[in-house]
Amino acid sequence: MPDASRLTPIAVMILATLREADMHTYELVRLLKERRDDRLVPLQKGTIYHTVARLERDGLLAEVGVDREGNRPERTTYTLLDAGRQAVEDWVRAELPQIDRQSDFRVALSEAHNLERDEVVTLLDQRRTMLEASIAEHRAGLESAADRDTPEQFLVELQRQAALLDAELAWQDSLRARLVDRTLPWGVAEIPEHIKNKHRVSRETFA
């Protein structure tokens, strides 16, 4: 099985989207853009088509049919394989606890619902330990700079980063609490049926 750590963020998002339904590449592109996933990764058609081809070569997804409607070009429909499903979960497990790769963390967070609630809590706890260590490091740096009478104008970036880390920790603690007390619905099974129907992917949506 291919190493999940070698997956790019866009590859993870493609595989995760195929967990919802079989679809062709045009559907993938349109759905990702409709969900504004371009906030997380660049959504260039050429990159997506190339990534789909590579994922197929790696045995993570497979062709299941070819559609042709009217004068439109043929569109190959893809399905997610078990190896692809596992690769998404492994990638999220690896990236969700991290604090030094913010772009990858954002994608992992957006796909964290692919893991069980309790596992996400455990991974966030691991991340909390690293956040606390980074906060302590920044505070120590600021205290050391103050002891040396370092002009504050040289410290504004360090101050900003310390404030962002404090806010990040507070937000993560809030998320964890909602996961633990189950006020945050988690996983497909906990999405109300009428909401699932409203957001369900269908070929008619992309006709």
PDB file of C-alpha atoms in Angstrom, residues 48-143:
ATOM      1  CA  ILE A  48      -6.581  17.780 -10.053  1.00  0.00           C
ATOM      2  CA  TYR A  49      -6.633  15.693 -13.241  1.00  0.00           C
ATOM      3  CA  HIS A  50      -2.941  14.848 -12.787  1.00  0.00           C
ATOM      4  CA  THR A  51      -3.523  13.915  -9.149  1.00  0.00           C
ATOM      5  CA  VAL A  52      -6.472  11.665 -10.014  1.00  0.00           C
ATOM      6  CA  ALA A  53      -4.310   9.846 -12.576  1.00  0.00           C
ATOM      7  CA  ARG A  54      -1.532   9.359 -10.009  1.00  0.00           C
ATOM      8  CA  LEU A  55      -3.949   8.098  -7.369  1.00  0.00           C
ATOM      9  CA  GLU A  56      -5.278   5.574  -9.867  1.00  0.00           C
ATOM     10  CA  ARG A  57      -1.742   4.374 -10.648  1.00  0.00           C
ATOM     11  CA  ASP A  58      -1.100   4.024  -6.917  1.00  0.00           C
ATOM     12  CA  GLY A  59      -4.175   1.827  -6.476  1.00  0.00           C
ATOM     13  CA  LEU A  60      -6.108   4.269  -4.279  1.00  0.00           C
ATOM     14  CA  LEU A  61      -9.011   4.825  -6.657  1.00  0.00           C
ATOM     15  CA  ALA A  62     -10.273   3.087  -9.795  1.00  0.00           C
ATOM     16  CA  GLU A  63     -12.361   3.695 -12.891  1.00  0.00           C
ATOM     17  CA  VAL A  64     -15.911   2.334 -12.722  1.00  0.00           C
ATOM     18  CA  GLY A  65     -17.395   3.649 -15.965  1.00  0.00           C
ATOM     19  CA  VAL A  66     -17.348   6.217 -18.721  1.00  0.00           C
ATOM     20  CA  ASP A  67     -20.232   8.614 -19.393  1.00  0.00           C
ATOM     21  CA  ARG A  68     -21.023  10.524 -22.554  1.00  0.00           C
ATOM     22  CA  GLU A  69     -23.866  13.026 -22.783  1.00  0.00           C
ATOM     23  CA  GLY A  70     -24.645  14.706 -26.078  1.00  0.00           C
ATOM     24  CA  ASN A  71     -21.611  16.409 -27.552  1.00  0.00           C
ATOM     25  CA  ARG A  72     -19.745  16.502 -24.274  1.00  0.00           C
ATOM     26  CA  PRO A  73     -16.381  14.728 -23.983  1.00  0.00           C
ATOM     27  CA  GLU A  74     -16.338  11.331 -22.328  1.00  0.00           C
ATOM     28  CA  ARG A  75     -16.139  11.511 -18.555  1.00  0.00           C
ATOM     29  CA  THR A  76     -14.553   8.715 -16.558  1.00  0.00           C
ATOM     30  CA  THR A  77     -16.210   7.943 -13.242  1.00  0.00           C
ATOM     31  CA  TYR A  78     -13.984   6.966 -10.324  1.00  0.00           C
ATOM     32  CA  THR A  79     -14.588   5.064  -7.104  1.00  0.00           C
ATOM     33  CA  LEU A  80     -12.598   5.031  -3.896  1.00  0.00           C
ATOM     34  CA  LEU A  81     -10.780   1.805  -3.077  1.00  0.00           C
ATOM     35  CA  ASP A  82     -10.213   0.475   0.429  1.00  0.00           C
ATOM     36  CA  ALA A  83      -6.550   1.484   0.172  1.00  0.00           C
ATOM     37  CA  GLY A  84      -7.611   5.053  -0.602  1.00  0.00           C
ATOM     38  CA  ARG A  85      -9.972   5.147   2.346  1.00  0.00           C
ATOM     39  CA  GLN A  86      -7.197   3.915   4.621  1.00  0.00           C
ATOM     40  CA  ALA A  87      -4.733   6.424   3.166  1.00  0.00           C
ATOM     41  CA  VAL A  88      -7.047   9.331   4.045  1.00  0.00           C
ATOM     42  CA  GLU A  89      -7.396   8.135   7.620  1.00  0.00           C
ATOM     43  CA  ASP A  90      -3.651   7.558   8.005  1.00  0.00           C
ATOM     44  CA  TRP A  91      -2.821  11.012   6.613  1.00  0.00           C
ATOM     45  CA  VAL A  92      -5.267  12.746   8.945  1.00  0.00           C
ATOM     46  CA  ARG A  93      -3.867  10.784  11.899  1.00  0.00           C
ATOM     47  CA  ALA A  94      -0.371  11.953  11.026  1.00  0.00           C
ATOM     48  CA  GLU A  95      -1.164  15.618  10.395  1.00  0.00           C
ATOM     49  CA  LEU A  96      -3.894  16.473  12.902  1.00  0.00           C
ATOM     50  CA  PRO A  97      -1.562  16.526  15.950  1.00  0.00           C
ATOM     51  CA  GLN A  98       1.040  18.741  14.224  1.00  0.00           C
ATOM     52  CA  ILE A  99       1.612  22.455  14.856  1.00  0.00           C
ATOM     53  CA  ASP A 100       4.440  23.230  12.414  1.00  0.00           C
ATOM     54  CA  ARG A 101       2.633  22.625   9.095  1.00  0.00           C
ATOM     55  CA  GLN A 102      -0.373  24.900   9.277  1.00  0.00           C
ATOM     56  CA  SER A 103      -1.578  24.340   5.709  1.00  0.00           C
ATOM     57  CA  ASP A 104      -1.559  20.553   6.155  1.00  0.00           C
ATOM     58  CA  PHE A 105      -3.198  20.879   9.574  1.00  0.00           C
ATOM     59  CA  ARG A 106      -6.082  22.873   8.088  1.00  0.00           C
ATOM     60  CA  VAL A 107      -6.727  20.135   5.539  1.00  0.00           C
ATOM     61  CA  ALA A 108      -6.450  17.464   8.235  1.00  0.00           C
ATOM     62  CA  LEU A 109      -8.920  19.379  10.378  1.00  0.00           C
ATOM     63  CA  SER A 110     -11.341  19.698   7.477  1.00  0.00           C
ATOM     64  CA  GLU A 111     -11.180  15.931   6.983  1.00  0.00           C
ATOM     65  CA  ALA A 112     -11.037  14.955  10.673  1.00  0.00           C
ATOM     66  CA  HIS A 113     -14.675  13.818  10.493  1.00  0.00           C
ATOM     67  CA  ASN A 114     -13.370  10.748   8.657  1.00  0.00           C
ATOM     68  CA  LEU A 115     -12.027   9.509  12.010  1.00  0.00           C
ATOM     69  CA  GLU A 116     -13.986   8.402  15.060  1.00  0.00           C
ATOM     70  CA  ARG A 117     -14.793  11.036  17.678  1.00  0.00           C
ATOM     71  CA  ASP A 118     -12.642   9.511  20.440  1.00  0.00           C
ATOM     72  CA  GLU A 119      -9.622   9.215  18.176  1.00  0.00           C
ATOM     73  CA  VAL A 120      -9.891  12.869  17.171  1.00  0.00           C
ATOM     74  CA  VAL A 121      -9.961  13.837  20.854  1.00  0.00           C
ATOM     75  CA  THR A 122      -6.786  11.810  21.454  1.00  0.00           C
ATOM     76  CA  LEU A 123      -5.022  13.415  18.497  1.00  0.00           C
ATOM     77  CA  LEU A 124      -6.039  16.901  19.633  1.00  0.00           C
ATOM     78  CA  ASP A 125      -4.671  16.120  23.086  1.00  0.00           C
ATOM     79  CA  GLN A 126      -1.336  15.270  21.489  1.00  0.00           C
ATOM     80  CA  ARG A 127      -1.433  18.559  19.618  1.00  0.00           C
ATOM     81  CA  ARG A 128      -2.285  20.424  22.817  1.00  0.00           C
ATOM     82  CA  THR A 129       0.938  19.222  24.414  1.00  0.00           C
ATOM     83  CA  MET A 130       2.942  20.676  21.537  1.00  0.00           C
ATOM     84  CA  LEU A 131       0.961  23.927  21.592  1.00  0.00           C
ATOM     85  CA  GLU A 132       1.645  24.344  25.308  1.00  0.00           C
ATOM     86  CA  ALA A 133       5.363  23.764  24.732  1.00  0.00           C
ATOM     87  CA  SER A 134       5.427  26.342  21.935  1.00  0.00           C
ATOM     88  CA  ILE A 135       3.536  28.872  24.064  1.00  0.00           C
ATOM     89  CA  ALA A 136       6.011  28.382  26.905  1.00  0.00           C
ATOM     90  CA  GLU A 137       8.910  28.843  24.484  1.00  0.00           C
ATOM     91  CA  HIS A 138       7.492  32.114  23.134  1.00  0.00           C
ATOM     92  CA  ARG A 139       6.812  33.465  26.619  1.00  0.00           C
ATOM     93  CA  ALA A 140      10.329  32.589  27.710  1.00  0.00           C
ATOM     94  CA  GLY A 141      11.678  34.382  24.647  1.00  0.00           C
ATOM     95  CA  LEU A 142       9.688  37.504  25.425  1.00  0.00           C
ATOM     96  CA  GLU A 143      10.792  37.459  29.073  1.00  0.00           C
TER      97      GLU A 143
END
